[in-house]
mmCIF file of C-alpha atoms in Angstrom:
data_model
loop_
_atom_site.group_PDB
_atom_site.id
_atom_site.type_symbol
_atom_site.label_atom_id
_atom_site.label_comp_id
_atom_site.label_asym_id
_atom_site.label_seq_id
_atom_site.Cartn_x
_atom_site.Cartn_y
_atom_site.Cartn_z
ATOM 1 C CA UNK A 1342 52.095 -25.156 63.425
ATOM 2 C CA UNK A 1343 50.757 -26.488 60.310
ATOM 3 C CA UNK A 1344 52.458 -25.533 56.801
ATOM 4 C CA UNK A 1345 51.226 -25.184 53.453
ATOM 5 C CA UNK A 1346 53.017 -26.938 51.013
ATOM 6 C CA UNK A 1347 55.132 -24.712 48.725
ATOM 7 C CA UNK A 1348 53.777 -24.405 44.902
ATOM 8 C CA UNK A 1349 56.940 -23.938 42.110
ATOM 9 C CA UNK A 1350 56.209 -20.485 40.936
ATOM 10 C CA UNK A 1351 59.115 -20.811 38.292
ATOM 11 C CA UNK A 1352 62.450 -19.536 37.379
ATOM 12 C CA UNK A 1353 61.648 -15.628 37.607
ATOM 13 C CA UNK A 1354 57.971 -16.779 40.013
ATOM 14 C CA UNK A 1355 55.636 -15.665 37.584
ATOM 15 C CA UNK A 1356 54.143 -19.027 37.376
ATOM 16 C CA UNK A 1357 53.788 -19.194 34.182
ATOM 17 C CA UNK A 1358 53.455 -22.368 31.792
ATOM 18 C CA UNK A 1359 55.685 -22.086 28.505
ATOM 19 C CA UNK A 1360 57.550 -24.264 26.463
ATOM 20 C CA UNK A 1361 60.400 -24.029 23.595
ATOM 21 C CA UNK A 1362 60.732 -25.894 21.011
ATOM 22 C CA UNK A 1363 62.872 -26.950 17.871
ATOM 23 C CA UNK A 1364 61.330 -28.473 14.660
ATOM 24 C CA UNK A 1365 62.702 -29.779 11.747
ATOM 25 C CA UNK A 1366 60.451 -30.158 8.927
ATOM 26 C CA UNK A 1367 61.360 -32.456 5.742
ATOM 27 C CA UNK A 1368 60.143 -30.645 2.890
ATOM 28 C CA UNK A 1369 62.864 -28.632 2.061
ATOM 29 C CA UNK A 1370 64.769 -28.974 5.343
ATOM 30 C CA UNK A 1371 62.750 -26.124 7.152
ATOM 31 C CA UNK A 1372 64.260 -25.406 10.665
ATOM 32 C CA UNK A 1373 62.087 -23.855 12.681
ATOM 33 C CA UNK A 1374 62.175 -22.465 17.066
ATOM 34 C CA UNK A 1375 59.560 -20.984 18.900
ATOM 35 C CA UNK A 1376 58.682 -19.991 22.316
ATOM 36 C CA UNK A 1377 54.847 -20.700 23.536
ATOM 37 C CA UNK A 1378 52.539 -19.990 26.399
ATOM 38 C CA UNK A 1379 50.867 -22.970 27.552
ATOM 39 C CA UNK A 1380 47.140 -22.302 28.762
ATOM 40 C CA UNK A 1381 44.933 -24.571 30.888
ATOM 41 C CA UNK A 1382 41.517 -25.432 28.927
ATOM 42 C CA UNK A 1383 38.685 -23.577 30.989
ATOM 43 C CA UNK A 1384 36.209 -25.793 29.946
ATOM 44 C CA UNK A 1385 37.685 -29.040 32.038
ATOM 45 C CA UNK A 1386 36.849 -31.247 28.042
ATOM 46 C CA UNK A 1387 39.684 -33.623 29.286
ATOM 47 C CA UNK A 1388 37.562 -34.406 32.178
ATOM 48 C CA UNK A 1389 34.618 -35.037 29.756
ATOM 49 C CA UNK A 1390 36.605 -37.022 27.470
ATOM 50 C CA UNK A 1391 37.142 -39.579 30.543
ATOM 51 C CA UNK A 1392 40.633 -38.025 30.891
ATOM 52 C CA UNK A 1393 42.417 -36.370 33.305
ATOM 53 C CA UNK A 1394 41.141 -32.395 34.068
ATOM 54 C CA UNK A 1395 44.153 -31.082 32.601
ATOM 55 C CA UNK A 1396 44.413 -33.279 29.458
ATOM 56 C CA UNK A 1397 43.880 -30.481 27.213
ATOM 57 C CA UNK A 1398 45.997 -27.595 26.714
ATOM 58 C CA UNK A 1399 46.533 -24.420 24.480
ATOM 59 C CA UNK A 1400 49.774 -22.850 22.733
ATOM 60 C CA UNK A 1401 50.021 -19.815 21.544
ATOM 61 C CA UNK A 1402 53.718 -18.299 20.751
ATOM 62 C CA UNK A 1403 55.890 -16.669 18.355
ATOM 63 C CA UNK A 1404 58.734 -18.329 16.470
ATOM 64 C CA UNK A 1405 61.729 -17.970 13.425
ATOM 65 C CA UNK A 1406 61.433 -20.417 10.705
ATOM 66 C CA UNK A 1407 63.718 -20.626 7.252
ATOM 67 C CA UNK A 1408 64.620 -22.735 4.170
ATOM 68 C CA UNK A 1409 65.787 -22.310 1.243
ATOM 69 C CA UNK A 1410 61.920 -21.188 -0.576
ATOM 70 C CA UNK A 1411 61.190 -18.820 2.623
ATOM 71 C CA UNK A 1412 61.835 -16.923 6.100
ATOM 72 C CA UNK A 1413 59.040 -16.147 8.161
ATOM 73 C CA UNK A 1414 57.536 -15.561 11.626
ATOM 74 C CA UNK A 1415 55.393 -16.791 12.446
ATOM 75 C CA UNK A 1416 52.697 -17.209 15.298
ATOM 76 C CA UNK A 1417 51.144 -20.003 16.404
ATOM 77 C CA UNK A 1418 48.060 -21.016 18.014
ATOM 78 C CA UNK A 1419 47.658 -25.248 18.905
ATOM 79 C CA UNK A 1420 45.479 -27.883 21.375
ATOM 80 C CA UNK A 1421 46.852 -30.392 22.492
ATOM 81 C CA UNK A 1422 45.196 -33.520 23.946
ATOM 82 C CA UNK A 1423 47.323 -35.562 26.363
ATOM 83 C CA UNK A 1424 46.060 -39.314 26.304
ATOM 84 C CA UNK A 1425 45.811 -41.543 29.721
ATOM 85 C CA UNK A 1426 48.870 -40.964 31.244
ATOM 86 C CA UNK A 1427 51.550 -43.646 30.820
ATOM 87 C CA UNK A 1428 49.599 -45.649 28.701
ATOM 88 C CA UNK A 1429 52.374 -45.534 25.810
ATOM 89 C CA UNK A 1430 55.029 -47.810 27.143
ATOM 90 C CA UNK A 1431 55.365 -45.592 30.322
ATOM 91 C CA UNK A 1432 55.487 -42.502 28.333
ATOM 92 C CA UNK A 1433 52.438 -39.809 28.167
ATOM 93 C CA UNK A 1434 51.111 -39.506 24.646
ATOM 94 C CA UNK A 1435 49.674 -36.737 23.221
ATOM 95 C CA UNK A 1436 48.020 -35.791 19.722
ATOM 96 C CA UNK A 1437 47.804 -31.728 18.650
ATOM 97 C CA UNK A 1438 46.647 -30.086 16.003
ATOM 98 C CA UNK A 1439 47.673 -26.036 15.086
ATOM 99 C CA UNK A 1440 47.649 -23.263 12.656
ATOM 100 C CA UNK A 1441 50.859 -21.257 11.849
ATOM 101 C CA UNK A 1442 50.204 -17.459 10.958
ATOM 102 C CA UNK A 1443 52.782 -15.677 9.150
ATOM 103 C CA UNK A 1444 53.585 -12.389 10.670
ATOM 104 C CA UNK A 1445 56.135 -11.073 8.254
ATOM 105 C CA UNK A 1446 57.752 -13.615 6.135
ATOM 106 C CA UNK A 1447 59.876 -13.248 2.720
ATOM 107 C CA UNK A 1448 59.689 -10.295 0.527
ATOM 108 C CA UNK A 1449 58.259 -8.288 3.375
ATOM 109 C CA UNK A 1450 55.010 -9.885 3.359
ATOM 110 C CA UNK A 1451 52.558 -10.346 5.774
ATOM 111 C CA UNK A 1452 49.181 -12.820 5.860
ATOM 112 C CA UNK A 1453 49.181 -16.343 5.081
ATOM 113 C CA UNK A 1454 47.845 -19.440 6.781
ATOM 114 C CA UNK A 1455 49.478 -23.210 6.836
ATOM 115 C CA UNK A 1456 49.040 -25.876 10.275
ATOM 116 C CA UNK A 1457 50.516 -28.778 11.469
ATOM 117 C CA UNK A 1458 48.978 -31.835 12.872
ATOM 118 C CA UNK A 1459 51.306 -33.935 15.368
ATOM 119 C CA UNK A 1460 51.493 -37.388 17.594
ATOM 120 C CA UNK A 1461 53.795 -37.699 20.488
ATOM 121 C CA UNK A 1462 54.903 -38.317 24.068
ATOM 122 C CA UNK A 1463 56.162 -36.649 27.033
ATOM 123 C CA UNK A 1464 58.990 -38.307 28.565
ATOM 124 C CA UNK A 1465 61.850 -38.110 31.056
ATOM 125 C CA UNK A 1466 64.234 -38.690 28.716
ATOM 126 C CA UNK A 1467 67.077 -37.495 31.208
ATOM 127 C CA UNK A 1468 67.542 -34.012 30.027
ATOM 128 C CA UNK A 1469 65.595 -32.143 31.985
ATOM 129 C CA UNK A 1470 61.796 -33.255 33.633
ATOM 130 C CA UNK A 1471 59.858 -34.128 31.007
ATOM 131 C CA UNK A 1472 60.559 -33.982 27.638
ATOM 132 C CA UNK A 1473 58.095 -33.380 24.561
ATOM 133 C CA UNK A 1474 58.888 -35.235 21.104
ATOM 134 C CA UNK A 1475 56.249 -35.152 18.381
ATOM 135 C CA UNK A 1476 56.236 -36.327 14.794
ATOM 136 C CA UNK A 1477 53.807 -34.944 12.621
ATOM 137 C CA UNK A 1478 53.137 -32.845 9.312
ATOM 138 C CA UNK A 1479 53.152 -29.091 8.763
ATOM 139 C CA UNK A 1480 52.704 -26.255 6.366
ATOM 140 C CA UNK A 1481 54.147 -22.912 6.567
ATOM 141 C CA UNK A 1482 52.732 -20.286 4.394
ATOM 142 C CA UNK A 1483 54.144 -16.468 3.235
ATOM 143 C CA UNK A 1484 51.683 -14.720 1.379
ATOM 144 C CA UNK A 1485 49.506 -16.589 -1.262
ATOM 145 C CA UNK A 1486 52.145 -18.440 -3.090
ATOM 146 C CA UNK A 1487 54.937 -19.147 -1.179
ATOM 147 C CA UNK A 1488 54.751 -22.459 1.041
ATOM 148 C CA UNK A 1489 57.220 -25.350 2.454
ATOM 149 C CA UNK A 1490 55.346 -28.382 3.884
ATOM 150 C CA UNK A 1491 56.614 -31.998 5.077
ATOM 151 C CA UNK A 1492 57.227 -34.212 8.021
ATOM 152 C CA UNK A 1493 58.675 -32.384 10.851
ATOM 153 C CA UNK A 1494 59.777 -33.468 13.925
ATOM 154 C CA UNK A 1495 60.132 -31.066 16.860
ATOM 155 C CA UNK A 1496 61.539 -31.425 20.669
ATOM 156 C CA UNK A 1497 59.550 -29.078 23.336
ATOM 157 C CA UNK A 1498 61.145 -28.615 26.659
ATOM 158 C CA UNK A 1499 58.467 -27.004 29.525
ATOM 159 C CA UNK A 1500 59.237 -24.478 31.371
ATOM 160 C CA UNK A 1501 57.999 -22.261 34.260
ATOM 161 C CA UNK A 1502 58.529 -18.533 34.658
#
């Protein structure tokens, strides 16, 4: 009798690719979670980058941010573009760019438009698999006036449902 091998369909065995993630962003000390759904790229462009097939992937999720200029929540919508793997002293490394939509932010306001470029690598860093650290730069946005924008470094854990 031959067997299949079995395929991890996740903690509830939906199968589905998500990630959190905690940021910190150095403007006016901005701290910042959000939850994502990671989506395989249909059109294989790792592949056609010499890459591997799955070197690019899509986030979209939903989040809390706050400082001391603004609240929001936002959503957010990124690519990500894994590099040959273990090239980076072992590690995977990755560089992403996003946008970051407020949904409501402070004094009830909705609309407004910032992003956040990022570097990184995906490690086993001995907390749990692999582990996603980026540096990078970001700009949250409420409204048309209100903004908070630095450095921001964020740690991403994967996760399957």
């Amino acid at each position: 009798e031959v067997s299949l091998p079995q395929t991890n369909k996740g903690l509830f065995g939906w199968g589905l690719n998500t990630d959190i993630t905690g940021k910190l962003v150095y403007g006016s000390i901005l701290l910042s979670a959000r939850g994502d759904v990671v989506l395989a790229d249909p059109l294989k462009l790792g592949e056609k980058l010499g890459l591997a097939e799955d070197a690019v992937e899509y986030k979209v999720g939903l989040g809390l941010a706050g400082s001391d200029k603004l609240k929001t929540i936002p959503l957010f919508a990124d690519m990500a573009l894994y590099l040959k793997e273990g090239s980076l002293f072992g590690m995977d490394p990755l560089v992403g760019a996003g946008l970051i939509f407020n949904l409501y932010g402070t004094g009830r306001v909705s609309g407004g438009l910032g992003g956040q470029f990022y570097v990184g690598v995906l490690n086993d860093f001995g907390f749990a698999d692999k582990t996603l650290i980026t540096l990078g730069y970001g700009t949250y946005k409420v409204g048309d006036s209100l903004t908070d924008s630095g450095l921001q470094i964020a740690i991403s854990q994967p996760l399957k449902l």
